[in-house]
Amino acid sequence: MSDKEPRKVLVLTGASRGIGHATVKRFSRAGWRVITCSRQSFDDSCPWPAGPDDHIKVDLADPADVDHAVSEIRQRLKVEGGMLNALVNNAGISPKNSSGNRLDSIETPMPTWMSVFQVNFFAPIMLARGLFNELAAAQGSVVNVTSIAGSRVHPFAGTAYATSKAALASLTREMASDFGPHGIRVNAIAPGEIDTAILSPGTDKLVEQLPLRRLGKTAEVAETIFFLCSEASSYVTGSEIHINGGQHV
Ligand SMILES: NC(=O)c1ccc[n+]([C@@H]2O[C@H](COP(=O)([O-])OP(=O)(O)OC[C@H]3O[C@@H](n4cnc5c(N)ncnc54)[C@H](OP(=O)(O)O)[C@@H]3O)[C@@H](O)[C@H]2O)c1
């Protein structure tokens, strides 16, 4: 990035661990300002000097808190001329039952179903709509993180999680259609089994059946997210890219 070019800005949810953490590293390496959002306060052991100033503590399960976060983000974007180059909706939750097994469509309590949809599905559209003007000003890009569980029954992912991700994939198409005329691209990435804390015991058996015979790395997912937010993908919108070692074939 040259000195004359304005610094690009990413708003990223769920930055504190896993795929989100790898995404912060990838974009920071390319010189982007990364505004991170999660429930935890900024971790002081984190090496990014701008971290605490660019971190927003928000509970995406609480719609009022999401609205508050949108106002806070818009405020912080004013120093960048009100421009937002990318929004990555990465935060996601996948609750299990008390024995640690998947919650199916018969036993999922309704409050669980509601909170999963709020975090995994409603928060992404609330953020994208709330930051629409800033995204349009930068001709920016939105990436929604879906899942392989959105397109097939998964042995460990619960029904609320799977249906929220299927809805998010559908929302990605709708948004691509609605946001496209404003110059904003909207895509999704659908990870399979990535080496993070979200994985369940038994995943090793599942991985043995995958064409690539290994877990994915968070850095590999971050690289695809970066591609979708860069000029290299300037004609790509409304896509959902599988990152799963061939699990979908
Ligand atoms: N790992 C996989 O194999 C895999 C596969 C398919 C899809 N995915 C998807 O990829 C995304 C990232 O997964 P991951 O494995 O990296 O997840 P993770 O390690 O469990 O991290 C989840 C992130 O979301 C944040 N988060 C959770 N609830 C939140 C809330 N209510 N408000 C704000 N932030 C919240 C967490 O931060 P705080 O705890 O600080 O709030 C954390 O940073 C998710 O959407 C997941 O569904 C992952």
mmCIF file of C-alpha atoms and ligand atoms in Angstrom:
data_model
loop_
_atom_site.group_PDB
_atom_site.id
_atom_site.type_symbol
_atom_site.label_atom_id
_atom_site.label_comp_id
_atom_site.label_asym_id
_atom_site.label_seq_id
_atom_site.Cartn_x
_atom_site.Cartn_y
_atom_site.Cartn_z
ATOM 1 C CA MET A 1 0.000 0.000 0.000
ATOM 2 C CA SER A 2 1.543 3.396 -0.981
ATOM 3 C CA ASP A 3 1.710 6.393 1.391
ATOM 4 C CA LYS A 4 -0.810 8.260 -0.782
ATOM 5 C CA GLU A 5 -3.447 5.531 -0.644
ATOM 6 C CA PRO A 6 -5.852 5.836 2.301
ATOM 7 C CA ARG A 7 -5.566 3.027 4.804
ATOM 8 C CA LYS A 8 -8.166 0.324 4.176
ATOM 9 C CA VAL A 9 -10.473 -0.607 7.025
ATOM 10 C CA LEU A 10 -12.038 -3.929 8.011
ATOM 11 C CA VAL A 11 -14.754 -4.465 10.618
ATOM 12 C CA LEU A 12 -14.526 -8.048 11.849
ATOM 13 C CA THR A 13 -16.774 -9.842 14.336
ATOM 14 C CA GLY A 14 -15.513 -12.711 16.481
ATOM 15 C CA ALA A 15 -11.907 -11.647 16.232
ATOM 16 C CA SER A 16 -10.685 -13.001 19.539
ATOM 17 C CA ARG A 17 -10.133 -16.640 18.568
ATOM 18 C CA GLY A 18 -9.933 -19.148 15.732
ATOM 19 C CA ILE A 19 -10.688 -18.012 12.181
ATOM 20 C CA GLY A 20 -11.278 -14.429 13.324
ATOM 21 C CA HIS A 21 -7.902 -14.203 14.989
ATOM 22 C CA ALA A 22 -6.139 -15.488 11.856
ATOM 23 C CA THR A 23 -8.121 -12.934 9.826
ATOM 24 C CA VAL A 24 -6.911 -10.040 11.991
ATOM 25 C CA LYS A 25 -3.357 -11.179 11.386
ATOM 26 C CA ARG A 26 -3.826 -11.510 7.585
ATOM 27 C CA PHE A 27 -5.347 -8.056 7.102
ATOM 28 C CA SER A 28 -2.962 -6.346 9.532
ATOM 29 C CA ARG A 29 -0.046 -7.821 7.618
ATOM 30 C CA ALA A 30 -1.396 -6.120 4.476
ATOM 31 C CA GLY A 31 -1.568 -2.756 6.273
ATOM 32 C CA TRP A 32 -5.318 -2.641 6.945
ATOM 33 C CA ARG A 33 -6.841 -1.053 10.028
ATOM 34 C CA VAL A 34 -8.916 -3.788 11.681
ATOM 35 C CA ILE A 35 -11.815 -2.877 13.961
ATOM 36 C CA THR A 36 -12.567 -5.990 15.980
ATOM 37 C CA CYS A 37 -15.835 -6.885 17.722
ATOM 38 C CA SER A 38 -16.448 -9.538 20.373
ATOM 39 C CA ARG A 39 -17.901 -9.979 23.858
ATOM 40 C CA GLN A 40 -14.533 -9.899 25.586
ATOM 41 C CA SER A 41 -12.528 -6.762 26.243
ATOM 42 C CA PHE A 42 -9.301 -6.393 24.287
ATOM 43 C CA ASP A 43 -6.683 -8.860 25.514
ATOM 44 C CA ASP A 44 -3.631 -6.867 26.632
ATOM 45 C CA SER A 45 -1.355 -9.773 25.759
ATOM 46 C CA CYS A 46 -2.308 -9.240 22.099
ATOM 47 C CA PRO A 47 0.616 -7.677 20.191
ATOM 48 C CA TRP A 48 -1.316 -5.239 17.949
ATOM 49 C CA PRO A 49 -0.514 -1.698 19.073
ATOM 50 C CA ALA A 50 -3.797 -0.242 17.751
ATOM 51 C CA GLY A 51 -5.800 -3.119 19.256
ATOM 52 C CA PRO A 52 -7.472 -1.514 22.286
ATOM 53 C CA ASP A 53 -8.469 1.611 20.308
ATOM 54 C CA ASP A 54 -9.899 -0.475 17.495
ATOM 55 C CA HIS A 55 -11.754 -3.014 19.630
ATOM 56 C CA ILE A 56 -15.486 -2.843 20.278
ATOM 57 C CA LYS A 57 -16.983 -4.913 23.065
ATOM 58 C CA VAL A 58 -20.386 -6.102 21.858
ATOM 59 C CA ASP A 59 -22.712 -8.978 22.609
ATOM 60 C CA LEU A 60 -24.167 -9.843 19.202
ATOM 61 C CA ALA A 61 -26.861 -11.885 20.968
ATOM 62 C CA ASP A 62 -28.370 -8.597 22.164
ATOM 63 C CA PRO A 63 -29.960 -6.572 19.321
ATOM 64 C CA ALA A 64 -29.770 -3.314 21.300
ATOM 65 C CA ASP A 65 -26.060 -3.863 21.857
ATOM 66 C CA VAL A 66 -25.596 -4.460 18.094
ATOM 67 C CA ASP A 67 -27.319 -1.121 17.377
ATOM 68 C CA HIS A 68 -25.040 0.548 19.883
ATOM 69 C CA ALA A 69 -21.974 -1.072 18.266
ATOM 70 C CA VAL A 70 -23.060 0.190 14.824
ATOM 71 C CA SER A 71 -23.173 3.775 16.136
ATOM 72 C CA GLU A 72 -19.799 3.334 17.804
ATOM 73 C CA ILE A 73 -18.227 1.883 14.612
ATOM 74 C CA ARG A 74 -19.646 4.704 12.457
ATOM 75 C CA GLN A 75 -18.173 7.202 14.884
ATOM 76 C CA ARG A 76 -14.746 5.556 14.739
ATOM 77 C CA LEU A 77 -14.867 5.413 10.911
ATOM 78 C CA LYS A 78 -15.166 9.200 10.691
ATOM 79 C CA VAL A 79 -11.358 9.502 10.903
ATOM 80 C CA GLU A 80 -11.194 7.410 7.711
ATOM 81 C CA GLY A 81 -13.606 9.761 5.941
ATOM 82 C CA GLY A 82 -16.569 7.513 6.751
ATOM 83 C CA MET A 83 -15.287 4.713 4.510
ATOM 84 C CA LEU A 84 -15.420 0.995 5.241
ATOM 85 C CA ASN A 85 -13.681 -1.353 2.793
ATOM 86 C CA ALA A 86 -14.818 -4.631 4.304
ATOM 87 C CA LEU A 87 -17.188 -6.171 6.827
ATOM 88 C CA VAL A 88 -16.548 -9.781 7.798
ATOM 89 C CA ASN A 89 -19.382 -11.412 9.746
ATOM 90 C CA ASN A 90 -17.377 -14.198 11.345
ATOM 91 C CA ALA A 91 -18.723 -14.557 14.891
ATOM 92 C CA GLY A 92 -20.841 -17.654 15.325
ATOM 93 C CA ILE A 93 -22.162 -19.910 18.055
ATOM 94 C CA SER A 94 -22.971 -23.616 17.989
ATOM 95 C CA PRO A 95 -24.522 -24.692 21.304
ATOM 96 C CA LYS A 96 -24.571 -28.359 22.361
ATOM 97 C CA ASN A 97 -26.803 -30.207 24.832
ATOM 98 C CA SER A 98 -25.697 -30.915 28.425
ATOM 99 C CA SER A 99 -23.862 -34.078 27.302
ATOM 100 C CA GLY A 100 -21.933 -32.133 24.672
ATOM 101 C CA ASN A 101 -23.888 -33.639 21.750
ATOM 102 C CA ARG A 102 -25.684 -31.910 18.887
ATOM 103 C CA LEU A 103 -29.045 -30.313 19.619
ATOM 104 C CA ASP A 104 -31.492 -31.623 17.022
ATOM 105 C CA SER A 105 -34.746 -30.151 15.740
ATOM 106 C CA ILE A 106 -36.794 -31.980 18.412
ATOM 107 C CA GLU A 107 -34.869 -30.991 21.507
ATOM 108 C CA THR A 108 -33.458 -27.511 20.750
ATOM 109 C CA PRO A 109 -35.011 -25.111 23.298
ATOM 110 C CA MET A 110 -36.641 -22.121 21.586
ATOM 111 C CA PRO A 111 -34.521 -19.532 23.478
ATOM 112 C CA THR A 112 -31.392 -21.330 22.194
ATOM 113 C CA TRP A 113 -32.786 -21.277 18.675
ATOM 114 C CA MET A 114 -33.465 -17.528 18.995
ATOM 115 C CA SER A 115 -30.018 -16.634 20.322
ATOM 116 C CA VAL A 116 -28.273 -18.723 17.644
ATOM 117 C CA PHE A 117 -30.243 -16.909 14.939
ATOM 118 C CA GLN A 118 -29.560 -13.526 16.533
ATOM 119 C CA VAL A 119 -25.772 -14.064 16.604
ATOM 120 C CA ASN A 120 -25.337 -16.099 13.407
ATOM 121 C CA PHE A 121 -27.978 -14.535 11.156
ATOM 122 C CA PHE A 122 -29.559 -11.277 12.393
ATOM 123 C CA ALA A 123 -26.341 -9.617 13.614
ATOM 124 C CA PRO A 124 -24.728 -9.877 10.123
ATOM 125 C CA ILE A 125 -27.622 -8.097 8.389
ATOM 126 C CA MET A 126 -27.948 -5.538 11.200
ATOM 127 C CA LEU A 127 -24.255 -4.682 10.832
ATOM 128 C CA ALA A 128 -24.315 -4.631 7.027
ATOM 129 C CA ARG A 129 -27.377 -2.362 6.944
ATOM 130 C CA GLY A 130 -26.064 -0.161 9.727
ATOM 131 C CA LEU A 131 -22.740 0.289 7.913
ATOM 132 C CA PHE A 132 -24.257 0.463 4.415
ATOM 133 C CA ASN A 133 -23.293 4.103 3.697
ATOM 134 C CA GLU A 134 -19.696 3.542 4.770
ATOM 135 C CA LEU A 135 -19.448 0.358 2.668
ATOM 136 C CA ALA A 136 -20.944 2.125 -0.354
ATOM 137 C CA ALA A 137 -18.552 5.074 0.060
ATOM 138 C CA ALA A 138 -15.584 2.692 -0.189
ATOM 139 C CA GLN A 139 -17.178 0.341 -2.785
ATOM 140 C CA GLY A 140 -16.535 -2.269 -0.133
ATOM 141 C CA SER A 141 -17.027 -5.949 0.356
ATOM 142 C CA VAL A 142 -19.012 -8.071 2.826
ATOM 143 C CA VAL A 143 -18.019 -11.636 3.693
ATOM 144 C CA ASN A 144 -20.444 -13.807 5.663
ATOM 145 C CA VAL A 145 -18.967 -16.886 7.319
ATOM 146 C CA THR A 146 -21.391 -19.770 6.774
ATOM 147 C CA SER A 147 -20.603 -23.484 7.216
ATOM 148 C CA ILE A 148 -20.735 -26.836 5.485
ATOM 149 C CA ALA A 149 -23.456 -27.596 8.061
ATOM 150 C CA GLY A 150 -25.704 -25.135 6.201
ATOM 151 C CA SER A 151 -26.020 -27.496 3.251
ATOM 152 C CA ARG A 152 -26.063 -30.998 4.844
ATOM 153 C CA VAL A 153 -26.837 -32.674 8.176
ATOM 154 C CA HIS A 154 -23.611 -32.676 10.175
ATOM 155 C CA PRO A 155 -22.851 -35.193 12.942
ATOM 156 C CA PHE A 156 -21.820 -32.533 15.464
ATOM 157 C CA ALA A 157 -23.403 -29.232 14.400
ATOM 158 C CA GLY A 158 -26.897 -28.662 15.823
ATOM 159 C CA THR A 159 -30.074 -27.861 13.913
ATOM 160 C CA ALA A 160 -30.308 -24.220 14.993
ATOM 161 C CA TYR A 161 -26.709 -23.671 13.928
ATOM 162 C CA ALA A 162 -27.180 -25.449 10.585
ATOM 163 C CA THR A 163 -30.394 -23.615 9.715
ATOM 164 C CA SER A 164 -28.913 -20.245 10.742
ATOM 165 C CA LYS A 165 -25.989 -20.876 8.376
ATOM 166 C CA ALA A 166 -28.329 -21.953 5.555
ATOM 167 C CA ALA A 167 -30.272 -18.730 6.119
ATOM 168 C CA LEU A 168 -27.029 -16.757 6.067
ATOM 169 C CA ALA A 169 -26.063 -18.361 2.738
ATOM 170 C CA SER A 170 -29.435 -17.369 1.318
ATOM 171 C CA LEU A 171 -29.069 -13.879 2.794
ATOM 172 C CA THR A 172 -25.696 -13.605 1.027
ATOM 173 C CA ARG A 173 -27.420 -14.076 -2.340
ATOM 174 C CA GLU A 174 -30.148 -11.586 -1.451
ATOM 175 C CA MET A 175 -27.601 -9.035 -0.251
ATOM 176 C CA ALA A 176 -25.438 -9.496 -3.353
ATOM 177 C CA SER A 177 -28.493 -8.633 -5.432
ATOM 178 C CA ASP A 178 -29.510 -5.634 -3.289
ATOM 179 C CA PHE A 179 -26.060 -4.233 -2.442
ATOM 180 C CA GLY A 180 -24.484 -4.844 -5.874
ATOM 181 C CA PRO A 181 -26.034 -1.814 -7.598
ATOM 182 C CA HIS A 182 -24.420 0.309 -4.865
ATOM 183 C CA GLY A 183 -20.979 -1.120 -5.678
ATOM 184 C CA ILE A 184 -20.804 -3.410 -2.645
ATOM 185 C CA ARG A 185 -19.885 -7.049 -3.204
ATOM 186 C CA VAL A 186 -21.306 -9.699 -0.854
ATOM 187 C CA ASN A 187 -19.925 -13.235 -0.642
ATOM 188 C CA ALA A 188 -19.807 -16.113 1.808
ATOM 189 C CA ILE A 189 -17.201 -18.649 2.795
ATOM 190 C CA ALA A 190 -18.326 -22.044 4.058
ATOM 191 C CA PRO A 191 -15.628 -23.725 6.158
ATOM 192 C CA GLY A 192 -15.636 -27.456 6.833
ATOM 193 C CA GLU A 193 -13.465 -28.860 9.638
ATOM 194 C CA ILE A 194 -11.037 -26.103 10.628
ATOM 195 C CA ASP A 195 -8.611 -26.497 13.513
ATOM 196 C CA THR A 196 -10.341 -24.308 16.162
ATOM 197 C CA ALA A 197 -12.075 -24.586 19.541
ATOM 198 C CA ILE A 198 -15.509 -25.035 17.879
ATOM 199 C CA LEU A 199 -14.612 -28.623 16.813
ATOM 200 C CA SER A 200 -16.149 -31.604 18.637
ATOM 201 C CA PRO A 201 -14.462 -34.791 19.847
ATOM 202 C CA GLY A 202 -14.668 -37.336 17.028
ATOM 203 C CA THR A 203 -13.762 -34.857 14.295
ATOM 204 C CA ASP A 204 -10.536 -36.835 13.698
ATOM 205 C CA LYS A 205 -12.624 -39.806 12.428
ATOM 206 C CA LEU A 206 -14.540 -37.514 10.078
ATOM 207 C CA VAL A 207 -11.318 -35.984 8.771
ATOM 208 C CA GLU A 208 -10.009 -39.429 7.780
ATOM 209 C CA GLN A 209 -12.768 -39.542 5.126
ATOM 210 C CA LEU A 210 -12.058 -36.139 3.561
ATOM 211 C CA PRO A 211 -10.362 -36.014 0.147
ATOM 212 C CA LEU A 212 -7.475 -33.970 1.595
ATOM 213 C CA ARG A 213 -7.331 -36.148 4.778
ATOM 214 C CA ARG A 214 -6.586 -33.252 7.140
ATOM 215 C CA LEU A 215 -8.127 -30.399 9.084
ATOM 216 C CA GLY A 216 -8.068 -26.941 7.542
ATOM 217 C CA LYS A 217 -5.923 -24.229 9.075
ATOM 218 C CA THR A 218 -7.353 -20.916 10.225
ATOM 219 C CA ALA A 219 -4.744 -19.126 8.082
ATOM 220 C CA GLU A 220 -6.108 -20.907 4.975
ATOM 221 C CA VAL A 221 -9.585 -19.594 5.731
ATOM 222 C CA ALA A 222 -8.254 -16.087 6.417
ATOM 223 C CA GLU A 223 -6.495 -16.119 3.023
ATOM 224 C CA THR A 224 -9.797 -16.738 1.209
ATOM 225 C CA ILE A 225 -11.538 -14.022 3.224
ATOM 226 C CA PHE A 226 -8.723 -11.660 2.264
ATOM 227 C CA PHE A 227 -9.108 -12.598 -1.404
ATOM 228 C CA LEU A 228 -12.833 -11.781 -1.246
ATOM 229 C CA CYS A 229 -12.066 -8.340 0.222
ATOM 230 C CA SER A 230 -9.353 -7.516 -2.303
ATOM 231 C CA GLU A 231 -9.249 -6.283 -5.899
ATOM 232 C CA ALA A 232 -8.302 -9.822 -6.961
ATOM 233 C CA SER A 233 -12.004 -10.759 -6.599
ATOM 234 C CA SER A 234 -13.460 -7.552 -8.066
ATOM 235 C CA TYR A 235 -16.056 -9.398 -10.226
ATOM 236 C CA VAL A 236 -17.010 -11.982 -7.602
ATOM 237 C CA THR A 237 -20.282 -11.432 -5.763
ATOM 238 C CA GLY A 238 -23.077 -13.686 -4.510
ATOM 239 C CA SER A 239 -20.672 -16.639 -4.213
ATOM 240 C CA GLU A 240 -20.238 -19.106 -1.389
ATOM 241 C CA ILE A 241 -16.736 -20.570 -1.428
ATOM 242 C CA HIS A 242 -16.228 -24.013 0.147
ATOM 243 C CA ILE A 243 -13.083 -24.271 2.283
ATOM 244 C CA ASN A 244 -13.293 -27.863 3.400
ATOM 245 C CA GLY A 245 -10.650 -30.097 1.835
ATOM 246 C CA GLY A 246 -13.280 -31.511 -0.506
ATOM 247 C CA GLN A 247 -15.850 -32.454 2.153
ATOM 248 C CA HIS A 248 -18.731 -31.267 -0.052
ATOM 249 C CA VAL A 249 -17.976 -33.540 -3.035
HETATM 250 N N1 LIG B 1 -14.009 -24.005 13.125
HETATM 251 C C1 LIG B 1 -14.672 -24.634 12.187
HETATM 252 O O1 LIG B 1 -14.343 -25.740 11.845
HETATM 253 C C2 LIG B 1 -15.824 -23.973 11.488
HETATM 254 C C3 LIG B 1 -16.522 -24.705 10.527
HETATM 255 C C4 LIG B 1 -17.582 -24.100 9.863
HETATM 256 C C5 LIG B 1 -17.925 -22.790 10.146
HETATM 257 N N2 LIG B 1 -17.239 -22.118 11.105
HETATM 258 C C6 LIG B 1 -17.671 -20.748 11.366
HETATM 259 O O2 LIG B 1 -16.550 -19.890 11.382
HETATM 260 C C7 LIG B 1 -16.774 -18.820 12.288
HETATM 261 C C8 LIG B 1 -15.635 -18.731 13.264
HETATM 262 O O3 LIG B 1 -15.503 -20.001 13.867
HETATM 263 P P1 LIG B 1 -14.338 -20.338 14.916
HETATM 264 O O4 LIG B 1 -14.238 -21.798 14.978
HETATM 265 O O5 LIG B 1 -13.143 -19.529 14.609
HETATM 266 O O6 LIG B 1 -15.077 -19.845 16.249
HETATM 267 P P2 LIG B 1 -14.595 -19.712 17.743
HETATM 268 O O7 LIG B 1 -13.157 -20.093 17.888
HETATM 269 O O8 LIG B 1 -15.621 -20.411 18.551
HETATM 270 O O9 LIG B 1 -14.747 -18.147 17.925
HETATM 271 C C9 LIG B 1 -15.998 -17.551 17.860
HETATM 272 C C10 LIG B 1 -15.817 -16.047 17.882
HETATM 273 O O10 LIG B 1 -17.116 -15.441 17.918
HETATM 274 C C11 LIG B 1 -17.184 -14.534 19.012
HETATM 275 N N3 LIG B 1 -18.521 -14.550 19.563
HETATM 276 C C12 LIG B 1 -19.252 -15.628 19.959
HETATM 277 N N4 LIG B 1 -20.434 -15.234 20.443
HETATM 278 C C13 LIG B 1 -20.457 -13.877 20.350
HETATM 279 C C14 LIG B 1 -21.404 -12.886 20.713
HETATM 280 N N5 LIG B 1 -22.581 -13.196 21.280
HETATM 281 N N6 LIG B 1 -21.090 -11.595 20.497
HETATM 282 C C15 LIG B 1 -19.905 -11.251 19.957
HETATM 283 N N7 LIG B 1 -18.971 -12.145 19.589
HETATM 284 C C16 LIG B 1 -19.241 -13.436 19.797
HETATM 285 C C17 LIG B 1 -16.144 -15.046 20.014
HETATM 286 O O11 LIG B 1 -15.611 -13.996 20.788
HETATM 287 P P3 LIG B 1 -15.986 -13.736 22.323
HETATM 288 O O12 LIG B 1 -16.078 -15.059 22.995
HETATM 289 O O13 LIG B 1 -14.896 -12.848 22.799
HETATM 290 O O14 LIG B 1 -17.278 -13.002 22.266
HETATM 291 C C18 LIG B 1 -15.051 -15.577 19.097
HETATM 292 O O15 LIG B 1 -14.163 -14.557 18.736
HETATM 293 C C19 LIG B 1 -18.124 -19.101 12.956
HETATM 294 O O16 LIG B 1 -19.129 -18.362 12.302
HETATM 295 C C20 LIG B 1 -18.316 -20.576 12.728
HETATM 296 O O17 LIG B 1 -19.675 -20.931 12.698
HETATM 297 C C21 LIG B 1 -16.203 -22.659 11.781
#
